Amino acid sequence: MKAEEAPFPASWWGTGMASAGVAARPDVGTYGKYSFAELPPLPFALSGDFGWLREQEAHDQWAINDDGGTEQELPLLRSACEAAGLALPDSFVRFMSDPHLQQRVRSSTACYLDLDVGPAPSPTGKGHLVRFLADQQGCLFWYLYLTEDGSGHAVVCTVDLYEHGGEPAGDPDEIEFCAESFEAFVCRYWLENEIFFAGDDEDELPAVAADYLSLYRA
């Protein structure tokens, strides 16, 4: 789903990149809400199989599955979506089924996989939200947005918690479109966190990061 097709405004929630010379990403706290339109293109061709991610290093610390994987929740989620007539993207199921992929994605803010066991109605647009990632302190939550007619999906972010079976809560205007697909979200999230760790801990910068930063600075 493209940003202009989504029923939400588009922004990218992330960490600052001022130390990397990116003027568009000033440090404004743990997270900042930055222009989606100014994001550089992703450095990989995305086909849904996460081939690009399988080539990256696995991590023993800060991985988003450090607090546990999704083995128990995923079957329940798939059953609940099937009962609701909703189709989960193959890329989403593939990632949530594979701890080896999950272990290659780190979070500089200790975010963790927090897969809900079913969809929740979206307060905006005709669709549903499936929570899959949460900030350690509950500052932000990321959701898979599934259109009601099965025509597409996107990833959205909000400060509010939406749960399967729970009462609608939060401000619908706080929901922000942040990625055209689940794999696109994982790719940008992985890359930007690797850039953070390279600058903070002097880890090796991924080869594709130099071009990403160069395009962003421009």
PDB file of C-alpha atoms in Angstrom, residues 58-146:
ATOM      1  CA  ALA A  58      22.564 -12.497  14.062  1.00  0.00           C
ATOM      2  CA  HIS A  59      22.800 -10.843  17.479  1.00  0.00           C
ATOM      3  CA  ASP A  60      22.892 -12.122  21.039  1.00  0.00           C
ATOM      4  CA  GLN A  61      21.924  -8.755  22.487  1.00  0.00           C
ATOM      5  CA  TRP A  62      19.279  -6.155  21.643  1.00  0.00           C
ATOM      6  CA  ALA A  63      17.517  -8.416  19.132  1.00  0.00           C
ATOM      7  CA  ILE A  64      13.768  -7.810  19.000  1.00  0.00           C
ATOM      8  CA  ASN A  65      13.087 -11.436  19.992  1.00  0.00           C
ATOM      9  CA  ASP A  66      15.279 -11.326  23.115  1.00  0.00           C
ATOM     10  CA  ASP A  67      12.158 -11.409  25.298  1.00  0.00           C
ATOM     11  CA  GLY A  68      10.835 -14.478  23.486  1.00  0.00           C
ATOM     12  CA  GLY A  69       9.610 -15.294  20.010  1.00  0.00           C
ATOM     13  CA  THR A  70       6.137 -15.569  18.573  1.00  0.00           C
ATOM     14  CA  GLU A  71       5.645 -19.344  18.518  1.00  0.00           C
ATOM     15  CA  GLN A  72       2.648 -19.313  20.861  1.00  0.00           C
ATOM     16  CA  GLU A  73       0.889 -16.226  19.514  1.00  0.00           C
ATOM     17  CA  LEU A  74       1.235 -16.790  15.764  1.00  0.00           C
ATOM     18  CA  PRO A  75      -1.077 -19.853  15.477  1.00  0.00           C
ATOM     19  CA  LEU A  76      -3.726 -18.035  17.502  1.00  0.00           C
ATOM     20  CA  LEU A  77      -3.384 -14.941  15.345  1.00  0.00           C
ATOM     21  CA  ARG A  78      -3.647 -16.919  12.121  1.00  0.00           C
ATOM     22  CA  SER A  79      -6.797 -18.666  13.359  1.00  0.00           C
ATOM     23  CA  ALA A  80      -8.381 -15.397  14.468  1.00  0.00           C
ATOM     24  CA  CYS A  81      -7.602 -13.721  11.143  1.00  0.00           C
ATOM     25  CA  GLU A  82      -8.981 -16.676   9.204  1.00  0.00           C
ATOM     26  CA  ALA A  83     -12.185 -16.536  11.228  1.00  0.00           C
ATOM     27  CA  ALA A  84     -12.458 -12.816  10.472  1.00  0.00           C
ATOM     28  CA  GLY A  85     -11.808 -13.347   6.769  1.00  0.00           C
ATOM     29  CA  LEU A  86      -8.491 -11.507   6.904  1.00  0.00           C
ATOM     30  CA  ALA A  87      -5.346 -12.654   5.105  1.00  0.00           C
ATOM     31  CA  LEU A  88      -1.972 -12.096   6.740  1.00  0.00           C
ATOM     32  CA  PRO A  89       0.789 -11.236   4.243  1.00  0.00           C
ATOM     33  CA  ASP A  90       3.122 -14.156   3.492  1.00  0.00           C
ATOM     34  CA  SER A  91       6.114 -11.992   4.423  1.00  0.00           C
ATOM     35  CA  PHE A  92       4.624 -11.312   7.859  1.00  0.00           C
ATOM     36  CA  VAL A  93       3.958 -14.993   8.544  1.00  0.00           C
ATOM     37  CA  ARG A  94       7.430 -15.925   7.292  1.00  0.00           C
ATOM     38  CA  PHE A  95       9.155 -13.445   9.600  1.00  0.00           C
ATOM     39  CA  MET A  96       7.028 -14.253  12.644  1.00  0.00           C
ATOM     40  CA  SER A  97       7.680 -17.972  12.091  1.00  0.00           C
ATOM     41  CA  ASP A  98      11.463 -17.643  11.911  1.00  0.00           C
ATOM     42  CA  PRO A  99      13.474 -16.761  15.035  1.00  0.00           C
ATOM     43  CA  HIS A 100      16.647 -16.733  12.927  1.00  0.00           C
ATOM     44  CA  LEU A 101      15.308 -13.772  10.956  1.00  0.00           C
ATOM     45  CA  GLN A 102      14.083 -12.047  14.091  1.00  0.00           C
ATOM     46  CA  GLN A 103      17.499 -12.364  15.720  1.00  0.00           C
ATOM     47  CA  ARG A 104      19.043 -10.282  12.931  1.00  0.00           C
ATOM     48  CA  VAL A 105      16.968  -7.222  13.789  1.00  0.00           C
ATOM     49  CA  ARG A 106      18.188  -5.140  16.709  1.00  0.00           C
ATOM     50  CA  SER A 107      16.501  -2.274  18.525  1.00  0.00           C
ATOM     51  CA  SER A 108      18.499   0.568  20.036  1.00  0.00           C
ATOM     52  CA  THR A 109      15.521   1.391  22.266  1.00  0.00           C
ATOM     53  CA  ALA A 110      14.912  -2.192  23.420  1.00  0.00           C
ATOM     54  CA  CYS A 111      11.730  -2.680  21.403  1.00  0.00           C
ATOM     55  CA  TYR A 112      10.486  -6.252  21.382  1.00  0.00           C
ATOM     56  CA  LEU A 113       8.128  -8.462  19.404  1.00  0.00           C
ATOM     57  CA  ASP A 114       4.686  -8.191  20.981  1.00  0.00           C
ATOM     58  CA  LEU A 115       2.452 -10.151  18.646  1.00  0.00           C
ATOM     59  CA  ASP A 116      -1.241  -9.887  19.384  1.00  0.00           C
ATOM     60  CA  VAL A 117      -3.376 -13.040  19.181  1.00  0.00           C
ATOM     61  CA  GLY A 118      -5.946 -11.471  16.879  1.00  0.00           C
ATOM     62  CA  PRO A 119      -6.852  -8.354  14.911  1.00  0.00           C
ATOM     63  CA  ALA A 120      -8.457  -5.255  16.368  1.00  0.00           C
ATOM     64  CA  PRO A 121     -10.753  -2.985  14.345  1.00  0.00           C
ATOM     65  CA  SER A 122      -8.956   0.121  13.141  1.00  0.00           C
ATOM     66  CA  PRO A 123     -10.616   3.339  14.321  1.00  0.00           C
ATOM     67  CA  THR A 124      -9.650   4.918  10.990  1.00  0.00           C
ATOM     68  CA  GLY A 125     -10.270   3.381   7.585  1.00  0.00           C
ATOM     69  CA  LYS A 126     -12.007   0.125   6.820  1.00  0.00           C
ATOM     70  CA  GLY A 127      -9.516  -2.330   8.165  1.00  0.00           C
ATOM     71  CA  HIS A 128      -7.889  -3.999  11.145  1.00  0.00           C
ATOM     72  CA  LEU A 129      -4.754  -3.575  13.242  1.00  0.00           C
ATOM     73  CA  VAL A 130      -2.429  -6.370  14.379  1.00  0.00           C
ATOM     74  CA  ARG A 131       0.146  -5.280  16.965  1.00  0.00           C
ATOM     75  CA  PHE A 132       3.559  -6.854  16.459  1.00  0.00           C
ATOM     76  CA  LEU A 133       6.198  -4.568  17.990  1.00  0.00           C
ATOM     77  CA  ALA A 134       6.283  -2.529  21.179  1.00  0.00           C
ATOM     78  CA  ASP A 135       8.635  -0.075  22.805  1.00  0.00           C
ATOM     79  CA  GLN A 136      10.011  -1.383  26.083  1.00  0.00           C
ATOM     80  CA  GLN A 137       8.467   1.520  28.005  1.00  0.00           C
ATOM     81  CA  GLY A 138       5.198   1.532  26.062  1.00  0.00           C
ATOM     82  CA  CYS A 139       6.065   4.802  24.295  1.00  0.00           C
ATOM     83  CA  LEU A 140       5.131   3.490  20.833  1.00  0.00           C
ATOM     84  CA  PHE A 141       3.452   0.489  19.235  1.00  0.00           C
ATOM     85  CA  TRP A 142       3.703  -0.760  15.658  1.00  0.00           C
ATOM     86  CA  TYR A 143       0.840  -2.506  13.866  1.00  0.00           C
ATOM     87  CA  LEU A 144       0.163  -4.335  10.657  1.00  0.00           C
ATOM     88  CA  TYR A 145      -2.782  -2.619   8.998  1.00  0.00           C
ATOM     89  CA  LEU A 146      -4.949  -5.019   6.992  1.00  0.00           C
TER      90      LEU A 146
END
